[in-house]
């Protein structure tokens, strides 16, 4: 099924933007990206208070997962709609949806209502993240894009670091409602800046159909798949009957989606893009990079709290260097890409750093803070080097008319990588803990063992048994880190096998 939009006329003769105009546009996009990225982390600290007020502890994990799933599903669709209708209109609509949903979140009177509002907010957030990065490809040459993608990575880092801090302060001194009300002035600023700075962006003048059937099938398939993955990340068994049913439905929906895309006049995701080796490899690199990012952000603080006497504050401090290292690596990678006009060697260096760093972390004493910070910083730089290079490589490999959907696919790969990373690593850690636990504690589930080890509430045992317990936990974490290192090694093979295409220095017309 498809409908044909009445595209607005082109806005006159295309001209390139000046450096000053580009800087203004990028500044506005950074505000939009901070807005979308902030909402991924700002609610984490407020969840216990929120669940208590709204009386729905069982919905707690879905307040975050609902947003992340909606972001992942909406990014490729927003990318395609930006190709059809123009980025300015899509960015404005994403901001409006996001702000409207923020009001609903702030006024939620129950946890199911909160989860529903977060889904709507995630749809807007996906548009903010996807369309903003595609706009850079509309105004900057491929060779210059790396530097500007580095600025975007800095925006993500600001959002990820500031989110929990802002959420905690607002919840403690005002109320959790303010973590959503605060979006309104930021969103209004993003809307006004985007309207003023993006006025010269061209709008498509050719009428093309919208693949509504493909969009619906893609949404249904990805949603069921990501719900199943999220359930595993929340502690449900992988072979749980409901998970298996969701996975089967996802396979059917995605098979129908592929059939629809082959016959659609203007597919929502042209399958020829997935057949492009550079696009496919770039998406896989981003997918793996975010699995590794999740591995570090979850396993490092969890290992420290379980195996040492450290509290949550010290565990959080160990992640600060990582939060700085990733945007630093992205900035270095983008700058080198602009100077050298190539990306594969930069990707290869970054991809090689990650498995080595993860393997070294696996054999490092969790109490050796200096060494842990060193290895996680190296891993963060390696991840950062891959982010702008992979996005720009994918954009550089397609025609300008496919920039939006390609950028959406790249953003989607990052989101799915995070979701899959949580599911794989928590499942692996739980299974290894259960396997290595002393016989006296096998009656406890892995999740309960983790909770009691962190809180120091395990049943009384002898010193020898406690030593065995700690040794078992250390072995489980070591092998989980080694699993993540093996996954990261796939990126090295990809970088060696995929061809490189020279980055154009020609700036696109506005």
GROMACS .gro file of C-alpha atoms in nm:
model
  510
    1UNK     CA    1   0.000   0.000   0.000
    2UNK     CA    2   0.134   0.346  -0.080
    3UNK     CA    3   0.018   0.703  -0.097
    4UNK     CA    4   0.174   0.990  -0.286
    5UNK     CA    5   0.253   1.312  -0.103
    6UNK     CA    6   0.222   1.646  -0.270
    7UNK     CA    7   0.581   1.758  -0.229
    8UNK     CA    8   0.645   2.130  -0.188
    9UNK     CA    9   0.832   2.299  -0.463
   10UNK     CA   10   1.206   2.332  -0.450
   11UNK     CA   11   1.323   2.647  -0.285
   12UNK     CA   12   1.499   2.806  -0.577
   13UNK     CA   13   1.842   2.747  -0.725
   14UNK     CA   14   2.060   2.529  -0.499
   15UNK     CA   15   2.360   2.699  -0.341
   16UNK     CA   16   2.613   2.578  -0.088
   17UNK     CA   17   2.612   2.715   0.265
   18UNK     CA   18   2.901   2.922   0.394
   19UNK     CA   19   3.118   2.801   0.683
   20UNK     CA   20   2.947   3.052   0.914
   21UNK     CA   21   2.601   2.927   0.815
   22UNK     CA   22   2.710   2.565   0.865
   23UNK     CA   23   2.833   2.643   1.216
   24UNK     CA   24   2.495   2.796   1.302
   25UNK     CA   25   2.312   2.491   1.169
   26UNK     CA   26   2.537   2.248   1.359
   27UNK     CA   27   2.492   2.448   1.682
   28UNK     CA   28   2.115   2.412   1.647
   29UNK     CA   29   2.145   2.040   1.571
   30UNK     CA   30   2.358   1.987   1.882
   31UNK     CA   31   2.076   2.132   2.093
   32UNK     CA   32   1.828   1.893   1.928
   33UNK     CA   33   2.056   1.593   1.983
   34UNK     CA   34   2.116   1.684   2.348
   35UNK     CA   35   1.738   1.700   2.387
   36UNK     CA   36   1.688   1.351   2.242
   37UNK     CA   37   1.993   1.196   2.410
   38UNK     CA   38   1.923   1.344   2.754
   39UNK     CA   39   1.594   1.155   2.780
   40UNK     CA   40   1.770   0.819   2.748
   41UNK     CA   41   1.944   0.861   3.085
   42UNK     CA   42   1.772   1.139   3.281
   43UNK     CA   43   1.492   0.914   3.410
   44UNK     CA   44   1.721   0.643   3.551
   45UNK     CA   45   1.778   0.807   3.889
   46UNK     CA   46   1.411   0.907   3.925
   47UNK     CA   47   1.264   0.561   3.855
   48UNK     CA   48   1.226   0.440   4.217
   49UNK     CA   49   1.048   0.760   4.324
   50UNK     CA   50   0.836   0.755   4.009
   51UNK     CA   51   0.732   0.392   4.060
   52UNK     CA   52   0.641   0.459   4.423
   53UNK     CA   53   0.427   0.764   4.337
   54UNK     CA   54   0.250   0.593   4.046
   55UNK     CA   55   0.228   0.254   4.221
   56UNK     CA   56   0.365   0.039   3.943
   57UNK     CA   57   0.702  -0.116   4.034
   58UNK     CA   58   0.644  -0.397   3.781
   59UNK     CA   59   0.657  -0.137   3.500
   60UNK     CA   60   0.987   0.011   3.616
   61UNK     CA   61   1.223  -0.130   3.351
   62UNK     CA   62   0.983  -0.048   3.067
   63UNK     CA   63   0.998   0.326   3.135
   64UNK     CA   64   1.348   0.319   2.982
   65UNK     CA   65   1.300   0.029   2.740
   66UNK     CA   66   0.984   0.180   2.587
   67UNK     CA   67   1.175   0.494   2.494
   68UNK     CA   68   1.475   0.304   2.353
   69UNK     CA   69   1.257   0.068   2.146
   70UNK     CA   70   1.058   0.358   2.000
   71UNK     CA   71   1.381   0.543   1.915
   72UNK     CA   72   1.521   0.235   1.740
   73UNK     CA   73   1.206   0.170   1.537
   74UNK     CA   74   1.148   0.531   1.432
   75UNK     CA   75   1.501   0.623   1.318
   76UNK     CA   76   1.501   0.449   0.975
   77UNK     CA   77   1.143   0.563   0.907
   78UNK     CA   78   1.223   0.924   0.992
   79UNK     CA   79   1.531   0.899   0.771
   80UNK     CA   80   1.320   0.794   0.473
   81UNK     CA   81   1.053   1.058   0.538
   82UNK     CA   82   1.330   1.319   0.550
   83UNK     CA   83   1.440   1.206   0.203
   84UNK     CA   84   1.082   1.247   0.079
   85UNK     CA   85   0.959   1.561   0.254
   86UNK     CA   86   1.277   1.743   0.352
   87UNK     CA   87   1.474   1.744   0.677
   88UNK     CA   88   1.346   2.075   0.814
   89UNK     CA   89   0.983   1.961   0.820
   90UNK     CA   90   1.074   1.625   0.973
   91UNK     CA   91   1.293   1.780   1.243
   92UNK     CA   92   1.020   2.027   1.336
   93UNK     CA   93   0.761   1.749   1.358
   94UNK     CA   94   0.996   1.538   1.572
   95UNK     CA   95   1.047   1.826   1.816
   96UNK     CA   96   0.671   1.888   1.839
   97UNK     CA   97   0.598   1.516   1.902
   98UNK     CA   98   0.876   1.499   2.161
   99UNK     CA   99   0.754   1.806   2.351
  100UNK     CA  100   0.390   1.694   2.344
  101UNK     CA  101   0.492   1.355   2.480
  102UNK     CA  102   0.705   1.524   2.750
  103UNK     CA  103   0.394   1.704   2.875
  104UNK     CA  104   0.206   1.371   2.886
  105UNK     CA  105   0.495   1.212   3.081
  106UNK     CA  106   0.498   1.498   3.332
  107UNK     CA  107   0.121   1.466   3.384
  108UNK     CA  108   0.110   1.084   3.391
  109UNK     CA  109  -0.113   0.947   3.667
  110UNK     CA  110  -0.018   0.579   3.633
  111UNK     CA  111   0.279   0.373   3.517
  112UNK     CA  112   0.101   0.232   3.208
  113UNK     CA  113   0.022   0.591   3.104
  114UNK     CA  114   0.387   0.680   3.163
  115UNK     CA  115   0.509   0.391   2.946
  116UNK     CA  116   0.266   0.491   2.668
  117UNK     CA  117   0.385   0.853   2.682
  118UNK     CA  118   0.747   0.734   2.674
  119UNK     CA  119   0.676   0.539   2.354
  120UNK     CA  120   0.545   0.858   2.192
  121UNK     CA  121   0.842   1.051   2.330
  122UNK     CA  122   1.078   0.791   2.181
  123UNK     CA  123   0.920   0.837   1.837
  124UNK     CA  124   1.004   1.206   1.857
  125UNK     CA  125   1.348   1.132   2.000
  126UNK     CA  126   1.427   0.897   1.712
  127UNK     CA  127   1.347   1.175   1.468
  128UNK     CA  128   1.570   1.419   1.657
  129UNK     CA  129   1.869   1.185   1.647
  130UNK     CA  130   1.823   1.054   1.292
  131UNK     CA  131   1.726   1.371   1.106
  132UNK     CA  132   1.987   1.586   1.279
  133UNK     CA  133   2.271   1.364   1.157
  134UNK     CA  134   2.124   1.346   0.806
  135UNK     CA  135   2.113   1.728   0.787
  136UNK     CA  136   2.490   1.738   0.833
  137UNK     CA  137   2.523   1.514   0.526
  138UNK     CA  138   2.302   1.761   0.336
  139UNK     CA  139   2.529   2.062   0.394
  140UNK     CA  140   2.882   1.927   0.449
  141UNK     CA  141   3.110   1.737   0.210
  142UNK     CA  142   3.189   1.373   0.301
  143UNK     CA  143   3.548   1.463   0.382
  144UNK     CA  144   3.440   1.737   0.626
  145UNK     CA  145   3.161   1.535   0.787
  146UNK     CA  146   3.384   1.347   1.028
  147UNK     CA  147   3.476   1.666   1.213
  148UNK     CA  148   3.111   1.765   1.250
  149UNK     CA  149   3.010   1.411   1.348
  150UNK     CA  150   3.267   1.451   1.625
  151UNK     CA  151   3.071   1.752   1.750
  152UNK     CA  152   2.758   1.536   1.746
  153UNK     CA  153   2.936   1.274   1.957
  154UNK     CA  154   3.026   1.548   2.205
  155UNK     CA  155   2.655   1.630   2.226
  156UNK     CA  156   2.574   1.265   2.301
  157UNK     CA  157   2.843   1.261   2.570
  158UNK     CA  158   2.707   1.578   2.731
  159UNK     CA  159   2.360   1.423   2.735
  160UNK     CA  160   2.477   1.089   2.878
  161UNK     CA  161   2.685   1.249   3.154
  162UNK     CA  162   2.442   1.531   3.240
  163UNK     CA  163   2.131   1.309   3.229
  164UNK     CA  164   2.171   1.117   3.558
  165UNK     CA  165   2.306   1.425   3.738
  166UNK     CA  166   2.021   1.648   3.621
  167UNK     CA  167   1.766   1.377   3.690
  168UNK     CA  168   1.892   1.328   4.044
  169UNK     CA  169   1.899   1.700   4.126
  170UNK     CA  170   1.554   1.769   3.981
  171UNK     CA  171   1.401   1.468   4.156
  172UNK     CA  172   1.564   1.548   4.490
  173UNK     CA  173   1.496   1.923   4.506
  174UNK     CA  174   1.177   1.959   4.297
  175UNK     CA  175   1.005   1.636   4.183
  176UNK     CA  176   1.042   1.372   3.915
  177UNK     CA  177   0.781   1.556   3.707
  178UNK     CA  178   1.043   1.825   3.636
  179UNK     CA  179   1.268   1.586   3.444
  180UNK     CA  180   1.001   1.614   3.172
  181UNK     CA  181   0.898   1.978   3.221
  182UNK     CA  182   1.261   2.083   3.172
  183UNK     CA  183   1.237   1.958   2.811
  184UNK     CA  184   1.000   2.240   2.718
  185UNK     CA  185   1.244   2.536   2.723
  186UNK     CA  186   1.521   2.325   2.564
  187UNK     CA  187   1.282   2.195   2.298
  188UNK     CA  188   1.144   2.539   2.225
  189UNK     CA  189   1.499   2.667   2.177
  190UNK     CA  190   1.575   2.375   1.943
  191UNK     CA  191   1.257   2.441   1.745
  192UNK     CA  192   1.323   2.815   1.702
  193UNK     CA  193   1.688   2.758   1.609
  194UNK     CA  194   1.599   2.488   1.356
  195UNK     CA  195   1.331   2.702   1.195
  196UNK     CA  196   1.571   2.993   1.153
  197UNK     CA  197   1.893   2.814   1.060
  198UNK     CA  198   1.746   2.547   0.829
  199UNK     CA  199   1.536   2.780   0.617
  200UNK     CA  200   1.774   2.746   0.322
  201UNK     CA  201   1.764   2.368   0.308
  202UNK     CA  202   1.606   2.251  -0.017
  203UNK     CA  203   1.282   2.054  -0.024
  204UNK     CA  204   1.222   1.763  -0.263
  205UNK     CA  205   1.047   1.874  -0.581
  206UNK     CA  206   0.986   1.524  -0.721
  207UNK     CA  207   0.669   1.348  -0.608
  208UNK     CA  208   0.749   1.006  -0.468
  209UNK     CA  209   0.522   0.754  -0.298
  210UNK     CA  210   0.535   0.670   0.072
  211UNK     CA  211   0.559   0.298   0.142
  212UNK     CA  212   0.298   0.287   0.420
  213UNK     CA  213   0.272  -0.093   0.412
  214UNK     CA  214   0.648  -0.130   0.448
  215UNK     CA  215   0.658   0.119   0.735
  216UNK     CA  216   0.385  -0.068   0.925
  217UNK     CA  217   0.548  -0.410   0.872
  218UNK     CA  218   0.889  -0.275   0.972
  219UNK     CA  219   0.743  -0.117   1.286
  220UNK     CA  220   0.563  -0.439   1.382
  221UNK     CA  221   0.865  -0.661   1.316
  222UNK     CA  222   1.119  -0.443   1.498
  223UNK     CA  223   0.888  -0.376   1.791
  224UNK     CA  224   0.816  -0.744   1.860
  225UNK     CA  225   1.185  -0.832   1.819
  226UNK     CA  226   1.305  -0.555   2.051
  227UNK     CA  227   1.042  -0.637   2.313
  228UNK     CA  228   1.168  -0.996   2.317
  229UNK     CA  229   1.528  -0.876   2.345
  230UNK     CA  230   1.437  -0.629   2.621
  231UNK     CA  231   1.258  -0.902   2.818
  232UNK     CA  232   1.579  -1.105   2.813
  233UNK     CA  233   1.767  -0.798   2.933
  234UNK     CA  234   1.518  -0.765   3.219
  235UNK     CA  235   1.598  -1.119   3.335
  236UNK     CA  236   1.345  -1.335   3.147
  237UNK     CA  237   1.482  -1.666   3.018
  238UNK     CA  238   1.580  -1.661   2.651
  239UNK     CA  239   1.368  -1.970   2.578
  240UNK     CA  240   1.065  -1.834   2.764
  241UNK     CA  241   0.748  -1.925   2.572
  242UNK     CA  242   0.634  -1.565   2.532
  243UNK     CA  243   0.978  -1.464   2.405
  244UNK     CA  244   0.970  -1.746   2.151
  245UNK     CA  245   0.626  -1.635   2.031
  246UNK     CA  246   0.748  -1.276   1.994
  247UNK     CA  247   1.055  -1.393   1.802
  248UNK     CA  248   0.840  -1.602   1.566
  249UNK     CA  249   0.609  -1.305   1.505
  250UNK     CA  250   0.912  -1.085   1.437
  251UNK     CA  251   1.041  -1.330   1.175
  252UNK     CA  252   0.701  -1.338   1.002
  253UNK     CA  253   0.667  -0.958   1.004
  254UNK     CA  254   1.021  -0.907   0.871
  255UNK     CA  255   0.970  -1.168   0.596
  256UNK     CA  256   0.655  -0.984   0.491
  257UNK     CA  257   0.850  -0.658   0.507
  258UNK     CA  258   1.119  -0.791   0.268
  259UNK     CA  259   0.845  -0.907   0.028
  260UNK     CA  260   0.681  -0.564   0.045
  261UNK     CA  261   1.007  -0.378  -0.015
  262UNK     CA  262   1.081  -0.581  -0.328
  263UNK     CA  263   0.751  -0.472  -0.486
  264UNK     CA  264   0.716  -0.116  -0.351
  265UNK     CA  265   0.777   0.172  -0.594
  266UNK     CA  266   0.956   0.371  -0.322
  267UNK     CA  267   1.053   0.127  -0.043
  268UNK     CA  268   1.091   0.262   0.310
  269UNK     CA  269   1.433   0.089   0.320
  270UNK     CA  270   1.567   0.012  -0.030
  271UNK     CA  271   1.712  -0.339  -0.003
  272UNK     CA  272   1.988  -0.237  -0.243
  273UNK     CA  273   2.134  -0.032   0.043
  274UNK     CA  274   2.171  -0.343   0.259
  275UNK     CA  275   2.342  -0.517  -0.034
  276UNK     CA  276   2.602  -0.237  -0.043
  277UNK     CA  277   2.905  -0.386   0.139
  278UNK     CA  278   3.018  -0.052   0.281
  279UNK     CA  279   2.673   0.033   0.421
  280UNK     CA  280   2.626  -0.318   0.561
  281UNK     CA  281   2.971  -0.323   0.720
  282UNK     CA  282   2.927   0.025   0.868
  283UNK     CA  283   2.598  -0.077   1.029
  284UNK     CA  284   2.757  -0.392   1.174
  285UNK     CA  285   3.051  -0.189   1.309
  286UNK     CA  286   2.813   0.050   1.485
  287UNK     CA  287   2.606  -0.243   1.612
  288UNK     CA  288   2.913  -0.409   1.768
  289UNK     CA  289   3.050  -0.077   1.899
  290UNK     CA  290   2.737  -0.026   2.105
  291UNK     CA  291   2.742  -0.385   2.234
  292UNK     CA  292   3.091  -0.305   2.367
  293UNK     CA  293   2.977   0.029   2.507
  294UNK     CA  294   2.698  -0.145   2.698
  295UNK     CA  295   2.946  -0.411   2.815
  296UNK     CA  296   3.164  -0.144   2.972
  297UNK     CA  297   2.888   0.068   3.123
  298UNK     CA  298   2.713  -0.233   3.282
  299UNK     CA  299   2.991  -0.478   3.368
  300UNK     CA  300   3.254  -0.239   3.507
  301UNK     CA  301   3.043  -0.086   3.789
  302UNK     CA  302   2.860  -0.414   3.856
  303UNK     CA  303   3.187  -0.608   3.895
  304UNK     CA  304   3.332  -0.344   4.125
  305UNK     CA  305   3.029  -0.343   4.353
  306UNK     CA  306   2.994  -0.722   4.365
  307UNK     CA  307   3.359  -0.813   4.419
  308UNK     CA  308   3.481  -0.522   4.632
  309UNK     CA  309   3.341  -0.305   4.909
  310UNK     CA  310   3.291  -0.012   4.670
  311UNK     CA  311   2.958   0.168   4.662
  312UNK     CA  312   2.756   0.303   4.371
  313UNK     CA  313   2.934   0.641   4.387
  314UNK     CA  314   3.281   0.494   4.334
  315UNK     CA  315   3.147   0.261   4.064
  316UNK     CA  316   2.996   0.557   3.879
  317UNK     CA  317   3.322   0.752   3.900
  318UNK     CA  318   3.502   0.470   3.717
  319UNK     CA  319   3.281   0.539   3.415
  320UNK     CA  320   3.360   0.912   3.392
  321UNK     CA  321   3.684   0.857   3.192
  322UNK     CA  322   3.488   0.635   2.951
  323UNK     CA  323   3.230   0.910   2.902
  324UNK     CA  324   3.512   1.148   2.808
  325UNK     CA  325   3.710   0.896   2.601
  326UNK     CA  326   3.430   0.813   2.354
  327UNK     CA  327   3.367   1.172   2.232
  328UNK     CA  328   3.745   1.233   2.239
  329UNK     CA  329   3.795   0.933   2.011
  330UNK     CA  330   3.511   1.048   1.786
  331UNK     CA  331   3.662   1.395   1.758
  332UNK     CA  332   4.009   1.253   1.682
  333UNK     CA  333   3.864   1.014   1.424
  334UNK     CA  334   3.661   1.287   1.256
  335UNK     CA  335   3.955   1.527   1.243
  336UNK     CA  336   4.187   1.262   1.098
  337UNK     CA  337   3.923   1.168   0.841
  338UNK     CA  338   3.894   1.531   0.728
  339UNK     CA  339   4.274   1.562   0.695
  340UNK     CA  340   4.345   1.228   0.529
  341UNK     CA  341   4.032   1.187   0.315
  342UNK     CA  342   4.000   0.821   0.417
  343UNK     CA  343   3.837   0.625   0.695
  344UNK     CA  344   3.923   0.254   0.684
  345UNK     CA  345   4.261   0.275   0.860
  346UNK     CA  346   4.106   0.489   1.134
  347UNK     CA  347   3.827   0.234   1.174
  348UNK     CA  348   4.083  -0.048   1.185
  349UNK     CA  349   4.284   0.117   1.462
  350UNK     CA  350   3.969   0.175   1.667
  351UNK     CA  351   3.832  -0.174   1.604
  352UNK     CA  352   4.168  -0.329   1.705
  353UNK     CA  353   4.186  -0.133   2.032
  354UNK     CA  354   3.853  -0.259   2.164
  355UNK     CA  355   3.903  -0.640   2.184
  356UNK     CA  356   4.254  -0.597   2.325
  357UNK     CA  357   4.126  -0.355   2.591
  358UNK     CA  358   3.833  -0.582   2.680
  359UNK     CA  359   4.063  -0.885   2.715
  360UNK     CA  360   4.304  -0.689   2.938
  361UNK     CA  361   4.009  -0.569   3.149
  362UNK     CA  362   3.897  -0.930   3.189
  363UNK     CA  363   4.223  -1.021   3.365
  364UNK     CA  364   4.253  -0.702   3.571
  365UNK     CA  365   4.171  -0.697   3.941
  366UNK     CA  366   3.850  -0.491   3.976
  367UNK     CA  367   4.005  -0.311   4.275
  368UNK     CA  368   4.300  -0.194   4.058
  369UNK     CA  369   4.126   0.130   3.971
  370UNK     CA  370   4.413   0.284   3.774
  371UNK     CA  371   4.449  -0.011   3.538
  372UNK     CA  372   4.073  -0.048   3.492
  373UNK     CA  373   4.042   0.321   3.401
  374UNK     CA  374   4.335   0.292   3.159
  375UNK     CA  375   4.191  -0.007   2.973
  376UNK     CA  376   3.835   0.128   2.963
  377UNK     CA  377   3.966   0.463   2.838
  378UNK     CA  378   4.151   0.287   2.555
  379UNK     CA  379   3.835   0.092   2.472
  380UNK     CA  380   3.633   0.416   2.477
  381UNK     CA  381   3.875   0.585   2.236
  382UNK     CA  382   3.857   0.280   2.010
  383UNK     CA  383   3.476   0.291   2.011
  384UNK     CA  384   3.483   0.666   1.948
  385UNK     CA  385   3.713   0.627   1.645
  386UNK     CA  386   3.453   0.400   1.483
  387UNK     CA  387   3.145   0.621   1.535
  388UNK     CA  388   3.197   0.910   1.288
  389UNK     CA  389   3.398   0.700   1.044
  390UNK     CA  390   3.126   0.435   1.014
  391UNK     CA  391   2.843   0.688   0.974
  392UNK     CA  392   3.032   0.891   0.712
  393UNK     CA  393   3.146   0.577   0.527
  394UNK     CA  394   2.783   0.464   0.492
  395UNK     CA  395   2.669   0.809   0.376
  396UNK     CA  396   2.958   0.834   0.129
  397UNK     CA  397   2.863   0.501  -0.030
  398UNK     CA  398   2.509   0.602  -0.137
  399UNK     CA  399   2.342   0.859  -0.358
  400UNK     CA  400   2.229   1.186  -0.198
  401UNK     CA  401   1.862   1.084  -0.228
  402UNK     CA  402   1.927   0.793   0.011
  403UNK     CA  403   2.123   0.991   0.272
  404UNK     CA  404   1.834   1.010   0.519
  405UNK     CA  405   1.741   0.643   0.523
  406UNK     CA  406   2.110   0.542   0.533
  407UNK     CA  407   2.170   0.768   0.833
  408UNK     CA  408   1.856   0.623   0.992
  409UNK     CA  409   1.992   0.271   0.941
  410UNK     CA  410   2.318   0.375   1.109
  411UNK     CA  411   2.131   0.520   1.408
  412UNK     CA  412   1.909   0.210   1.420
  413UNK     CA  413   2.217  -0.014   1.433
  414UNK     CA  414   2.346   0.176   1.736
  415UNK     CA  415   2.014   0.144   1.919
  416UNK     CA  416   1.973  -0.227   1.843
  417UNK     CA  417   2.335  -0.290   1.941
  418UNK     CA  418   2.264  -0.140   2.283
  419UNK     CA  419   1.948  -0.351   2.328
  420UNK     CA  420   2.114  -0.673   2.209
  421UNK     CA  421   2.423  -0.598   2.417
  422UNK     CA  422   2.215  -0.580   2.735
  423UNK     CA  423   2.039  -0.907   2.652
  424UNK     CA  424   2.351  -1.103   2.552
  425UNK     CA  425   2.576  -0.988   2.834
  426UNK     CA  426   2.325  -1.017   3.116
  427UNK     CA  427   2.221  -1.363   2.993
  428UNK     CA  428   2.587  -1.470   2.971
  429UNK     CA  429   2.672  -1.330   3.314
  430UNK     CA  430   2.366  -1.490   3.477
  431UNK     CA  431   2.444  -1.829   3.321
  432UNK     CA  432   2.812  -1.817   3.419
  433UNK     CA  433   2.735  -1.709   3.774
  434UNK     CA  434   2.490  -1.996   3.813
  435UNK     CA  435   2.747  -2.238   3.672
  436UNK     CA  436   3.036  -2.127   3.893
  437UNK     CA  437   2.850  -2.064   4.219
  438UNK     CA  438   2.934  -2.285   4.520
  439UNK     CA  439   2.689  -2.568   4.585
  440UNK     CA  440   2.572  -2.400   4.908
  441UNK     CA  441   2.435  -2.105   4.711
  442UNK     CA  442   2.291  -2.276   4.403
  443UNK     CA  443   1.937  -2.237   4.540
  444UNK     CA  444   1.960  -1.862   4.477
  445UNK     CA  445   1.891  -1.726   4.128
  446UNK     CA  446   2.172  -1.536   3.955
  447UNK     CA  447   1.982  -1.207   3.985
  448UNK     CA  448   1.927  -1.265   4.358
  449UNK     CA  449   2.293  -1.358   4.406
  450UNK     CA  450   2.401  -1.034   4.237
  451UNK     CA  451   2.166  -0.829   4.451
  452UNK     CA  452   2.277  -0.990   4.775
  453UNK     CA  453   2.648  -0.964   4.688
  454UNK     CA  454   2.610  -0.593   4.618
  455UNK     CA  455   2.410  -0.534   4.936
  456UNK     CA  456   2.631  -0.763   5.148
  457UNK     CA  457   2.332  -0.973   5.256
  458UNK     CA  458   2.443  -1.321   5.153
  459UNK     CA  459   2.374  -1.602   5.402
  460UNK     CA  460   2.651  -1.644   5.662
  461UNK     CA  461   2.933  -1.859   5.524
  462UNK     CA  462   3.287  -1.944   5.629
  463UNK     CA  463   3.582  -1.739   5.510
  464UNK     CA  464   3.685  -2.023   5.280
  465UNK     CA  465   3.336  -2.042   5.126
  466UNK     CA  466   3.330  -1.665   5.081
  467UNK     CA  467   3.666  -1.680   4.905
  468UNK     CA  468   3.526  -1.946   4.672
  469UNK     CA  469   3.221  -1.727   4.613
  470UNK     CA  470   3.432  -1.425   4.518
  471UNK     CA  471   3.652  -1.640   4.296
  472UNK     CA  472   3.343  -1.775   4.119
  473UNK     CA  473   3.210  -1.423   4.063
  474UNK     CA  474   3.547  -1.304   3.930
  475UNK     CA  475   3.562  -1.601   3.691
  476UNK     CA  476   3.209  -1.529   3.562
  477UNK     CA  477   3.294  -1.165   3.492
  478UNK     CA  478   3.626  -1.258   3.329
  479UNK     CA  479   3.457  -1.493   3.084
  480UNK     CA  480   3.180  -1.241   3.011
  481UNK     CA  481   3.443  -0.979   2.925
  482UNK     CA  482   3.620  -1.234   2.702
  483UNK     CA  483   3.291  -1.302   2.521
  484UNK     CA  484   3.258  -0.930   2.453
  485UNK     CA  485   3.622  -0.924   2.331
  486UNK     CA  486   3.546  -1.203   2.082
  487UNK     CA  487   3.243  -1.010   1.956
  488UNK     CA  488   3.459  -0.698   1.917
  489UNK     CA  489   3.716  -0.895   1.714
  490UNK     CA  490   3.454  -0.936   1.437
  491UNK     CA  491   3.491  -0.562   1.368
  492UNK     CA  492   3.862  -0.610   1.290
  493UNK     CA  493   3.781  -0.873   1.028
  494UNK     CA  494   3.516  -0.646   0.873
  495UNK     CA  495   3.756  -0.351   0.848
  496UNK     CA  496   4.011  -0.569   0.669
  497UNK     CA  497   3.762  -0.710   0.417
  498UNK     CA  498   3.543  -0.413   0.322
  499UNK     CA  499   3.660  -0.185   0.037
  500UNK     CA  500   3.720   0.185   0.093
  501UNK     CA  501   3.572   0.464  -0.118
  502UNK     CA  502   3.753   0.800  -0.134
  503UNK     CA  503   3.572   1.079   0.051
  504UNK     CA  504   3.446   1.353  -0.178
  505UNK     CA  505   3.546   1.714  -0.103
  506UNK     CA  506   3.245   1.853  -0.288
  507UNK     CA  507   2.999   2.027  -0.056
  508UNK     CA  508   2.631   1.943  -0.131
  509UNK     CA  509   2.401   2.224  -0.245
  510UNK     CA  510   2.175   2.366   0.023
   0.00000   0.00000   0.00000
